[in-house]
Amino acid sequence: MSEMSIAMIRTEHLTRKFGDFTAVDAITFSVEKGEIFGFLGANGAGKTTAIRMLTGLLAPTSGSATVAGFDLSTRPEKIKQHIGYMSQRFSLYEDLTPRENIRFWGGIYGLEKSVVKEKGEQLLASLDLIDVADSRLSSLPLGWKQKLAFSVALMHEPSVIFLDEPTGGVDPVTRRRFWEMIYETADKGVTVFVTTHYMDEAEYCDTVSIMVDGRMAAIGTPDNLKNQFGVPSIEDLFVRLARPS
Protein backbone atom coordinates (compact mmCIF):
# COMPACT_ATOMS: atom_id res chain seq x y z
CA MET A 1 0.00 0.00 0.00
CA SER A 2 1.39 3.39 -0.97
CA GLU A 3 1.55 6.24 1.50
CA MET A 4 -1.11 8.13 -0.42
CA SER A 5 -3.60 5.21 -0.09
CA ILE A 6 -3.68 5.34 3.71
CA ALA A 7 -7.20 6.30 4.87
CA MET A 8 -6.93 9.05 7.49
CA ILE A 9 -10.71 9.30 7.84
CA ARG A 10 -12.96 6.29 7.40
CA THR A 11 -16.65 6.04 8.26
CA GLU A 12 -19.06 3.10 8.06
CA HIS A 13 -22.77 3.91 8.29
CA LEU A 14 -22.01 6.76 10.70
CA THR A 15 -25.28 7.97 12.19
CA ARG A 16 -26.38 10.58 14.70
CA LYS A 17 -29.93 10.99 15.94
CA PHE A 18 -31.45 13.59 18.22
CA GLY A 19 -34.63 11.98 19.49
CA ASP A 20 -36.67 11.06 16.42
CA PHE A 21 -34.63 13.37 14.15
CA THR A 22 -31.76 11.86 12.16
CA ALA A 23 -29.15 14.55 11.57
CA VAL A 24 -26.57 12.26 9.96
CA ASP A 25 -27.94 9.17 8.25
CA ALA A 26 -25.56 6.23 7.76
CA ILE A 27 -22.80 7.99 5.82
CA THR A 28 -19.90 5.89 4.53
CA PHE A 29 -16.76 7.33 2.97
CA SER A 30 -12.98 7.48 3.32
CA VAL A 31 -10.40 10.23 2.93
CA GLU A 32 -6.80 9.41 2.11
CA LYS A 33 -3.56 10.81 3.47
CA GLY A 34 -2.76 14.13 1.81
CA GLU A 35 -6.19 14.37 0.16
CA ILE A 36 -8.27 17.57 -0.02
CA PHE A 37 -11.83 16.48 0.71
CA GLY A 38 -14.66 18.95 0.07
CA PHE A 39 -17.67 18.40 2.35
CA LEU A 40 -20.61 20.31 0.85
CA GLY A 41 -24.23 20.72 1.79
CA ALA A 42 -26.90 23.35 2.38
CA ASN A 43 -27.51 24.67 5.89
CA GLY A 44 -29.16 21.92 7.93
CA ALA A 45 -27.85 19.12 5.73
CA GLY A 46 -25.91 17.54 8.60
CA LYS A 47 -22.38 18.79 7.90
CA THR A 48 -21.79 20.39 11.30
CA THR A 49 -23.05 17.34 13.18
CA ALA A 50 -20.82 15.07 11.10
CA ILE A 51 -17.79 17.27 11.77
CA ARG A 52 -18.54 17.32 15.50
CA MET A 53 -18.49 13.54 15.48
CA LEU A 54 -15.30 13.28 13.42
CA THR A 55 -13.49 15.71 15.71
CA GLY A 56 -14.42 13.70 18.81
CA LEU A 57 -16.86 16.27 20.19
CA LEU A 58 -20.03 14.24 19.69
CA ALA A 59 -20.60 10.50 20.03
CA PRO A 60 -22.35 8.72 17.15
CA THR A 61 -25.67 6.99 17.71
CA SER A 62 -24.56 4.08 15.53
CA GLY A 63 -22.02 3.18 12.91
CA SER A 64 -18.27 3.62 13.23
CA ALA A 65 -15.40 5.87 12.22
CA THR A 66 -11.66 6.20 12.55
CA VAL A 67 -9.77 9.48 12.31
CA ALA A 68 -5.96 9.64 12.12
CA GLY A 69 -5.96 5.93 12.91
CA PHE A 70 -8.00 6.19 16.13
CA ASP A 71 -11.49 4.82 16.74
CA LEU A 72 -14.10 7.51 17.26
CA SER A 73 -16.06 5.59 19.89
CA THR A 74 -13.17 4.41 22.06
CA ARG A 75 -10.39 6.98 21.60
CA PRO A 76 -11.91 10.42 20.95
CA GLU A 77 -9.26 12.14 23.08
CA LYS A 78 -6.47 10.70 20.92
CA ILE A 79 -8.26 12.00 17.83
CA LYS A 80 -8.30 15.51 19.29
CA GLN A 81 -4.53 15.34 19.76
CA HIS A 82 -3.90 14.45 16.12
CA ILE A 83 -6.20 16.88 14.34
CA GLY A 84 -6.30 20.61 13.73
CA TYR A 85 -9.48 22.68 13.46
CA MET A 86 -10.26 26.09 12.05
CA SER A 87 -13.63 27.78 11.73
CA GLN A 88 -14.74 31.03 10.16
CA ARG A 89 -16.69 31.76 13.34
CA PHE A 90 -14.09 30.94 15.98
CA SER A 91 -10.37 30.30 15.78
CA LEU A 92 -8.33 32.97 17.52
CA TYR A 93 -8.93 35.51 20.28
CA GLU A 94 -9.53 39.01 18.95
CA ASP A 95 -8.34 40.75 22.13
CA LEU A 96 -4.94 39.02 22.00
CA THR A 97 -2.08 39.83 19.65
CA PRO A 98 -0.88 37.38 16.98
CA ARG A 99 2.12 36.49 19.16
CA GLU A 100 -0.09 35.97 22.22
CA ASN A 101 -2.51 33.79 20.23
CA ILE A 102 0.40 31.65 19.04
CA ARG A 103 1.68 31.30 22.60
CA PHE A 104 -1.78 30.45 23.94
CA TRP A 105 -2.68 27.85 21.32
CA GLY A 106 0.78 26.33 21.40
CA GLY A 107 0.20 25.68 25.10
CA ILE A 108 -3.26 24.23 24.43
CA TYR A 109 -1.69 21.84 21.92
CA GLY A 110 0.83 20.76 24.55
CA LEU A 111 3.95 22.12 22.84
CA GLU A 112 7.04 23.04 24.85
CA LYS A 113 7.60 26.77 25.36
CA SER A 114 10.84 26.69 23.39
CA VAL A 115 9.09 24.96 20.48
CA VAL A 116 6.23 27.46 20.56
CA LYS A 117 8.67 30.37 20.50
CA GLU A 118 10.69 28.96 17.60
CA LYS A 119 7.69 27.92 15.53
CA GLY A 120 5.89 31.15 16.38
CA GLU A 121 8.66 33.36 15.03
CA GLN A 122 8.91 31.22 11.89
CA LEU A 123 5.16 31.45 11.44
CA LEU A 124 5.05 35.24 11.88
CA ALA A 125 7.89 35.69 9.41
CA SER A 126 6.35 33.39 6.79
CA LEU A 127 3.06 35.31 6.98
CA ASP A 128 4.76 38.74 6.96
CA LEU A 129 3.24 39.53 10.36
CA ILE A 130 6.41 40.51 12.24
CA ASP A 131 5.52 44.23 12.14
CA VAL A 132 2.04 43.61 13.61
CA ALA A 133 2.90 40.68 15.88
CA ASP A 134 2.14 42.76 18.99
CA SER A 135 -0.98 44.52 17.70
CA ARG A 136 -4.42 43.37 18.78
CA LEU A 137 -5.79 40.79 16.38
CA SER A 138 -9.02 42.80 16.09
CA SER A 139 -7.10 45.55 14.28
CA LEU A 140 -5.92 43.26 11.47
CA PRO A 141 -7.68 42.57 8.14
CA LEU A 142 -9.84 39.42 8.04
CA GLY A 143 -7.60 37.77 5.46
CA TRP A 144 -4.55 38.06 7.73
CA LYS A 145 -6.54 36.63 10.63
CA GLN A 146 -7.65 33.65 8.58
CA LYS A 147 -4.15 32.83 7.35
CA LEU A 148 -2.82 33.13 10.90
CA ALA A 149 -5.61 30.90 12.25
CA PHE A 150 -4.85 28.26 9.63
CA SER A 151 -1.14 28.29 10.44
CA VAL A 152 -1.79 28.14 14.19
CA ALA A 153 -4.05 25.11 13.67
CA LEU A 154 -1.07 23.34 12.07
CA MET A 155 1.49 24.20 14.78
CA HIS A 156 1.29 20.80 16.47
CA GLU A 157 1.70 19.01 13.11
CA PRO A 158 -1.68 17.24 12.96
CA SER A 159 -2.38 14.37 10.57
CA VAL A 160 -5.78 15.83 9.64
CA ILE A 161 -7.04 19.40 9.61
CA PHE A 162 -10.73 20.34 9.54
CA LEU A 163 -11.53 23.69 7.90
CA ASP A 164 -15.12 24.84 8.45
CA GLU A 165 -15.91 27.56 5.89
CA PRO A 166 -12.42 29.04 6.29
CA THR A 167 -12.67 31.64 3.52
CA GLY A 168 -16.07 33.12 4.35
CA GLY A 169 -16.10 36.89 3.97
CA VAL A 170 -12.62 37.32 2.48
CA ASP A 171 -11.84 38.85 -0.92
CA PRO A 172 -11.08 36.69 -4.00
CA VAL A 173 -7.33 37.39 -3.93
CA THR A 174 -7.09 36.32 -0.29
CA ARG A 175 -9.19 33.25 -1.03
CA ARG A 176 -6.77 32.22 -3.77
CA ARG A 177 -3.77 32.69 -1.47
CA PHE A 178 -5.54 30.68 1.24
CA TRP A 179 -6.06 27.80 -1.18
CA GLU A 180 -2.38 27.94 -2.08
CA MET A 181 -1.72 27.35 1.62
CA ILE A 182 -4.15 24.41 1.57
CA TYR A 183 -2.34 22.88 -1.41
CA GLU A 184 1.01 23.32 0.30
CA THR A 185 -0.35 21.62 3.42
CA ALA A 186 -1.77 18.66 1.48
CA ASP A 187 1.52 18.28 -0.42
CA LYS A 188 3.17 17.70 2.97
CA GLY A 189 0.86 14.73 3.59
CA VAL A 190 -1.72 16.42 5.80
CA THR A 191 -5.31 15.42 5.06
CA VAL A 192 -7.55 18.48 4.55
CA PHE A 193 -11.29 18.19 5.28
CA VAL A 194 -12.95 21.42 4.18
CA THR A 195 -16.49 22.80 4.06
CA THR A 196 -17.34 25.77 1.89
CA HIS A 197 -20.30 27.63 0.42
CA TYR A 198 -18.18 28.81 -2.53
CA MET A 199 -18.82 26.25 -5.25
CA ASP A 200 -15.79 27.36 -7.27
CA GLU A 201 -13.66 26.23 -4.31
CA ALA A 202 -15.20 22.77 -4.51
CA GLU A 203 -13.54 22.42 -7.92
CA TYR A 204 -10.14 22.72 -6.19
CA CYS A 205 -10.73 19.59 -4.07
CA ASP A 206 -9.49 16.10 -4.90
CA THR A 207 -12.82 14.63 -3.83
CA VAL A 208 -16.19 16.29 -3.28
CA SER A 209 -19.21 15.03 -1.34
CA ILE A 210 -22.64 16.62 -1.16
CA MET A 211 -24.84 16.08 1.89
CA VAL A 212 -28.63 16.32 1.53
CA ASP A 213 -30.97 15.77 4.50
CA GLY A 214 -28.32 13.90 6.48
CA ARG A 215 -27.38 11.56 3.64
CA MET A 216 -24.46 11.63 1.25
CA ALA A 217 -26.16 12.26 -2.09
CA ALA A 218 -23.00 12.29 -4.21
CA ILE A 219 -19.27 11.68 -3.83
CA GLY A 220 -16.39 11.60 -6.28
CA THR A 221 -13.81 13.74 -8.02
CA PRO A 222 -15.18 17.02 -9.41
CA ASP A 223 -14.70 15.84 -13.01
CA ASN A 224 -16.29 12.45 -12.40
CA LEU A 225 -19.31 14.00 -10.68
CA LYS A 226 -19.83 16.49 -13.49
CA ASN A 227 -19.66 13.67 -16.04
CA GLN A 228 -21.90 11.38 -13.99
CA PHE A 229 -24.67 13.93 -13.56
CA GLY A 230 -24.17 15.72 -16.89
CA VAL A 231 -23.61 19.17 -15.43
CA PRO A 232 -21.02 21.83 -16.34
CA SER A 233 -20.02 22.68 -12.77
CA ILE A 234 -20.20 21.54 -9.16
CA GLU A 235 -22.46 24.54 -8.49
CA ASP A 236 -25.01 23.17 -10.98
CA LEU A 237 -24.80 19.76 -9.33
CA PHE A 238 -25.21 21.29 -5.88
CA VAL A 239 -28.34 23.18 -6.96
CA ARG A 240 -29.79 20.04 -8.55
CA LEU A 241 -29.25 17.87 -5.46
CA ALA A 242 -29.59 20.29 -2.56
CA ARG A 243 -32.29 22.56 -3.97
CA PRO A 244 -34.26 20.46 -6.44
CA SER A 245 -37.33 22.71 -6.31
mmCIF file of N, CA and C in Angstrom, residues 44-106:
data_model
loop_
_atom_site.group_PDB
_atom_site.id
_atom_site.type_symbol
_atom_site.label_atom_id
_atom_site.label_comp_id
_atom_site.label_asym_id
_atom_site.label_seq_id
_atom_site.Cartn_x
_atom_site.Cartn_y
_atom_site.Cartn_z
ATOM 1 N N GLY A 44 -28.238 22.926 7.421
ATOM 2 C CA GLY A 44 -29.162 21.925 7.929
ATOM 3 C C GLY A 44 -29.006 20.551 7.309
ATOM 4 N N ALA A 45 -28.017 20.398 6.413
ATOM 5 C CA ALA A 45 -27.846 19.116 5.726
ATOM 6 C C ALA A 45 -27.194 18.059 6.607
ATOM 7 N N GLY A 46 -26.551 18.492 7.702
ATOM 8 C CA GLY A 46 -25.913 17.538 8.599
ATOM 9 C C GLY A 46 -24.399 17.656 8.655
ATOM 10 N N LYS A 47 -23.830 18.647 7.948
ATOM 11 C CA LYS A 47 -22.375 18.795 7.898
ATOM 12 C C LYS A 47 -21.775 19.058 9.279
ATOM 13 N N THR A 48 -22.349 20.015 10.000
ATOM 14 C CA THR A 48 -21.788 20.385 11.301
ATOM 15 C C THR A 48 -21.837 19.226 12.281
ATOM 16 N N THR A 49 -22.934 18.496 12.295
ATOM 17 C CA THR A 49 -23.055 17.340 13.183
ATOM 18 C C THR A 49 -22.015 16.282 12.825
ATOM 19 N N ALA A 50 -21.817 16.051 11.539
ATOM 20 C CA ALA A 50 -20.816 15.073 11.104
ATOM 21 C C ALA A 50 -19.421 15.499 11.542
ATOM 22 N N ILE A 51 -19.106 16.782 11.379
ATOM 23 C CA ILE A 51 -17.785 17.269 11.774
ATOM 24 C C ILE A 51 -17.604 17.156 13.285
ATOM 25 N N ARG A 52 -18.644 17.452 14.041
ATOM 26 C CA ARG A 52 -18.541 17.325 15.501
ATOM 27 C C ARG A 52 -18.246 15.892 15.912
ATOM 28 N N MET A 53 -18.805 14.932 15.188
ATOM 29 C CA MET A 53 -18.487 13.540 15.479
ATOM 30 C C MET A 53 -17.049 13.218 15.092
ATOM 31 N N LEU A 54 -16.636 13.628 13.913
ATOM 32 C CA LEU A 54 -15.304 13.285 13.418
ATOM 33 C C LEU A 54 -14.189 13.942 14.224
ATOM 34 N N THR A 55 -14.495 15.043 14.890
ATOM 35 C CA THR A 55 -13.488 15.713 15.714
ATOM 36 C C THR A 55 -13.544 15.268 17.178
ATOM 37 N N GLY A 56 -14.375 14.266 17.466
ATOM 38 C CA GLY A 56 -14.423 13.704 18.805
ATOM 39 C C GLY A 56 -15.253 14.492 19.793
ATOM 40 N N LEU A 57 -16.062 15.434 19.305
ATOM 41 C CA LEU A 57 -16.862 16.266 20.193
ATOM 42 C C LEU A 57 -18.261 15.715 20.429
ATOM 43 N N LEU A 58 -18.673 14.759 19.598
ATOM 44 C CA LEU A 58 -20.033 14.236 19.686
ATOM 45 C C LEU A 58 -19.993 12.742 19.380
ATOM 46 N N ALA A 59 -20.595 11.945 20.238
ATOM 47 C CA ALA A 59 -20.604 10.499 20.032
ATOM 48 C C ALA A 59 -21.655 10.110 18.993
ATOM 49 N N PRO A 60 -21.347 9.164 18.128
ATOM 50 C CA PRO A 60 -22.347 8.715 17.151
ATOM 51 C C PRO A 60 -23.426 7.872 17.823
ATOM 52 N N THR A 61 -24.607 7.851 17.233
ATOM 53 C CA THR A 61 -25.675 6.986 17.706
ATOM 54 C C THR A 61 -25.420 5.550 17.273
ATOM 55 N N SER A 62 -24.922 5.402 16.049
ATOM 56 C CA SER A 62 -24.564 4.082 15.533
ATOM 57 C C SER A 62 -23.561 4.255 14.407
ATOM 58 N N GLY A 63 -23.051 3.131 13.928
ATOM 59 C CA GLY A 63 -22.018 3.185 12.913
ATOM 60 C C GLY A 63 -20.649 3.366 13.547
ATOM 61 N N SER A 64 -19.632 3.509 12.714
ATOM 62 C CA SER A 64 -18.274 3.619 13.229
ATOM 63 C C SER A 64 -17.450 4.571 12.376
ATOM 64 N N ALA A 65 -16.319 5.004 12.954
ATOM 65 C CA ALA A 65 -15.395 5.869 12.224
ATOM 66 C C ALA A 65 -14.029 5.815 12.872
ATOM 67 N N THR A 66 -13.009 6.002 12.053
ATOM 68 C CA THR A 66 -11.657 6.202 12.549
ATOM 69 C C THR A 66 -11.127 7.493 11.952
ATOM 70 N N VAL A 67 -10.392 8.238 12.753
ATOM 71 C CA VAL A 67 -9.768 9.484 12.313
ATOM 72 C C VAL A 67 -8.319 9.460 12.760
ATOM 73 N N ALA A 68 -7.403 9.677 11.833
ATOM 74 C CA ALA A 68 -5.963 9.644 12.121
ATOM 75 C C ALA A 68 -5.555 8.320 12.758
ATOM 76 N N GLY A 69 -6.293 7.255 12.420
ATOM 77 C CA GLY A 69 -5.963 5.930 12.913
ATOM 78 C C GLY A 69 -6.597 5.559 14.242
ATOM 79 N N PHE A 70 -7.405 6.443 14.813
ATOM 80 C CA PHE A 70 -8.000 6.192 16.126
ATOM 81 C C PHE A 70 -9.518 6.042 16.014
ATOM 82 N N ASP A 71 -10.060 5.099 16.769
ATOM 83 C CA ASP A 71 -11.492 4.820 16.737
ATOM 84 C C ASP A 71 -12.273 5.922 17.427
ATOM 85 N N LEU A 72 -13.295 6.397 16.753
ATOM 86 C CA LEU A 72 -14.096 7.515 17.256
ATOM 87 C C LEU A 72 -14.803 7.182 18.566
ATOM 88 N N SER A 73 -15.280 5.965 18.705
ATOM 89 C CA SER A 73 -16.062 5.590 19.886
ATOM 90 C C SER A 73 -15.202 5.334 21.109
ATOM 91 N N THR A 74 -13.988 4.813 20.919
ATOM 92 C CA THR A 74 -13.169 4.408 22.063
ATOM 93 C C THR A 74 -12.001 5.343 22.353
ATOM 94 N N ARG A 75 -11.571 6.154 21.377
ATOM 95 C CA ARG A 75 -10.388 6.979 21.600
ATOM 96 C C ARG A 75 -10.572 8.412 21.079
ATOM 97 N N PRO A 76 -11.668 9.045 21.437
ATOM 98 C CA PRO A 76 -11.909 10.416 20.946
ATOM 99 C C PRO A 76 -10.848 11.408 21.400
ATOM 100 N N GLU A 77 -10.278 11.209 22.584
ATOM 101 C CA GLU A 77 -9.258 12.139 23.077
ATOM 102 C C GLU A 77 -7.980 12.051 22.254
ATOM 103 N N LYS A 78 -7.646 10.854 21.780
ATOM 104 C CA LYS A 78 -6.472 10.702 20.919
ATOM 105 C C LYS A 78 -6.706 11.376 19.571
ATOM 106 N N ILE A 79 -7.930 11.316 19.089
ATOM 107 C CA ILE A 79 -8.263 11.996 17.830
ATOM 108 C C ILE A 79 -8.011 13.492 17.969
ATOM 109 N N LYS A 80 -8.458 14.064 19.072
ATOM 110 C CA LYS A 80 -8.300 15.507 19.292
ATOM 111 C C LYS A 80 -6.828 15.920 19.277
ATOM 112 N N GLN A 81 -5.951 15.029 19.725
ATOM 113 C CA GLN A 81 -4.527 15.343 19.765
ATOM 114 C C GLN A 81 -3.877 15.323 18.388
ATOM 115 N N HIS A 82 -4.514 14.646 17.424
ATOM 116 C CA HIS A 82 -3.899 14.453 16.116
ATOM 117 C C HIS A 82 -4.604 15.196 14.987
ATOM 118 N N ILE A 83 -5.508 16.092 15.364
ATOM 119 C CA ILE A 83 -6.198 16.881 14.338
ATOM 120 C C ILE A 83 -6.033 18.376 14.621
ATOM 121 N N GLY A 84 -6.214 19.171 13.581
ATOM 122 C CA GLY A 84 -6.304 20.612 13.726
ATOM 123 C C GLY A 84 -7.699 21.043 13.309
ATOM 124 N N TYR A 85 -8.130 22.198 13.783
ATOM 125 C CA TYR A 85 -9.479 22.681 13.459
ATOM 126 C C TYR A 85 -9.460 24.196 13.306
ATOM 127 N N MET A 86 -10.117 24.660 12.266
ATOM 128 C CA MET A 86 -10.255 26.092 12.047
ATOM 129 C C MET A 86 -11.660 26.377 11.546
ATOM 130 N N SER A 87 -12.283 27.379 12.120
ATOM 131 C CA SER A 87 -13.634 27.777 11.732
ATOM 132 C C SER A 87 -13.656 29.254 11.376
ATOM 133 N N GLN A 88 -14.542 29.611 10.473
ATOM 134 C CA GLN A 88 -14.740 31.026 10.163
ATOM 135 C C GLN A 88 -15.229 31.782 11.395
ATOM 136 N N ARG A 89 -16.039 31.090 12.219
ATOM 137 C CA ARG A 89 -16.688 31.761 13.336
ATOM 138 C C ARG A 89 -15.811 31.868 14.582
ATOM 139 N N PHE A 90 -14.926 30.880 14.794
ATOM 140 C CA PHE A 90 -14.085 30.944 15.983
ATOM 141 C C PHE A 90 -12.773 30.228 15.741
ATOM 142 N N SER A 91 -11.679 30.928 15.890
ATOM 143 C CA SER A 91 -10.374 30.297 15.783
ATOM 144 C C SER A 91 -9.389 30.930 16.758
ATOM 145 N N LEU A 92 -9.281 32.260 16.680
ATOM 146 C CA LEU A 92 -8.327 32.973 17.523
ATOM 147 C C LEU A 92 -9.050 34.001 18.382
ATOM 148 N N TYR A 93 -8.346 34.513 19.383
ATOM 149 C CA TYR A 93 -8.934 35.507 20.278
ATOM 150 C C TYR A 93 -8.610 36.916 19.786
ATOM 151 N N GLU A 94 -9.665 37.680 19.531
ATOM 152 C CA GLU A 94 -9.528 39.014 18.948
ATOM 153 C C GLU A 94 -8.815 39.993 19.879
ATOM 154 N N ASP A 95 -8.933 39.795 21.196
ATOM 155 C CA ASP A 95 -8.335 40.750 22.133
ATOM 156 C C ASP A 95 -6.884 40.421 22.459
ATOM 157 N N LEU A 96 -6.350 39.343 21.863
ATOM 158 C CA LEU A 96 -4.942 39.019 22.003
ATOM 159 C C LEU A 96 -4.192 39.409 20.731
ATOM 160 N N THR A 97 -2.899 39.538 20.818
ATOM 161 C CA THR A 97 -2.076 39.829 19.649
ATOM 162 C C THR A 97 -1.781 38.525 18.908
ATOM 163 N N PRO A 98 -1.282 38.607 17.669
ATOM 164 C CA PRO A 98 -0.879 37.383 16.977
ATOM 165 C C PRO A 98 0.123 36.555 17.791
ATOM 166 N N ARG A 99 1.115 37.213 18.373
ATOM 167 C CA ARG A 99 2.122 36.486 19.159
ATOM 168 C C ARG A 99 1.489 35.822 20.389
ATOM 169 N N GLU A 100 0.570 36.537 21.047
ATOM 170 C CA GLU A 100 -0.092 35.971 22.221
ATOM 171 C C GLU A 100 -0.993 34.802 21.841
ATOM 172 N N ASN A 101 -1.681 34.901 20.696
ATOM 173 C CA ASN A 101 -2.507 33.791 20.226
ATOM 174 C C ASN A 101 -1.657 32.561 19.955
ATOM 175 N N ILE A 102 -0.508 32.760 19.325
ATOM 176 C CA ILE A 102 0.397 31.647 19.042
ATOM 177 C C ILE A 102 0.848 30.986 20.337
ATOM 178 N N ARG A 103 1.217 31.820 21.320
ATOM 179 C CA ARG A 103 1.677 31.297 22.602
ATOM 180 C C ARG A 103 0.558 30.526 23.309
ATOM 181 N N PHE A 104 -0.649 31.090 23.267
ATOM 182 C CA PHE A 104 -1.781 30.453 23.941
ATOM 183 C C PHE A 104 -2.114 29.101 23.308
ATOM 184 N N TRP A 105 -2.279 29.082 21.975
ATOM 185 C CA TRP A 105 -2.680 27.846 21.317
ATOM 186 C C TRP A 105 -1.565 26.815 21.317
ATOM 187 N N GLY A 106 -0.318 27.271 21.277
ATOM 188 C CA GLY A 106 0.784 26.332 21.397
ATOM 189 C C GLY A 106 0.724 25.592 22.718
#
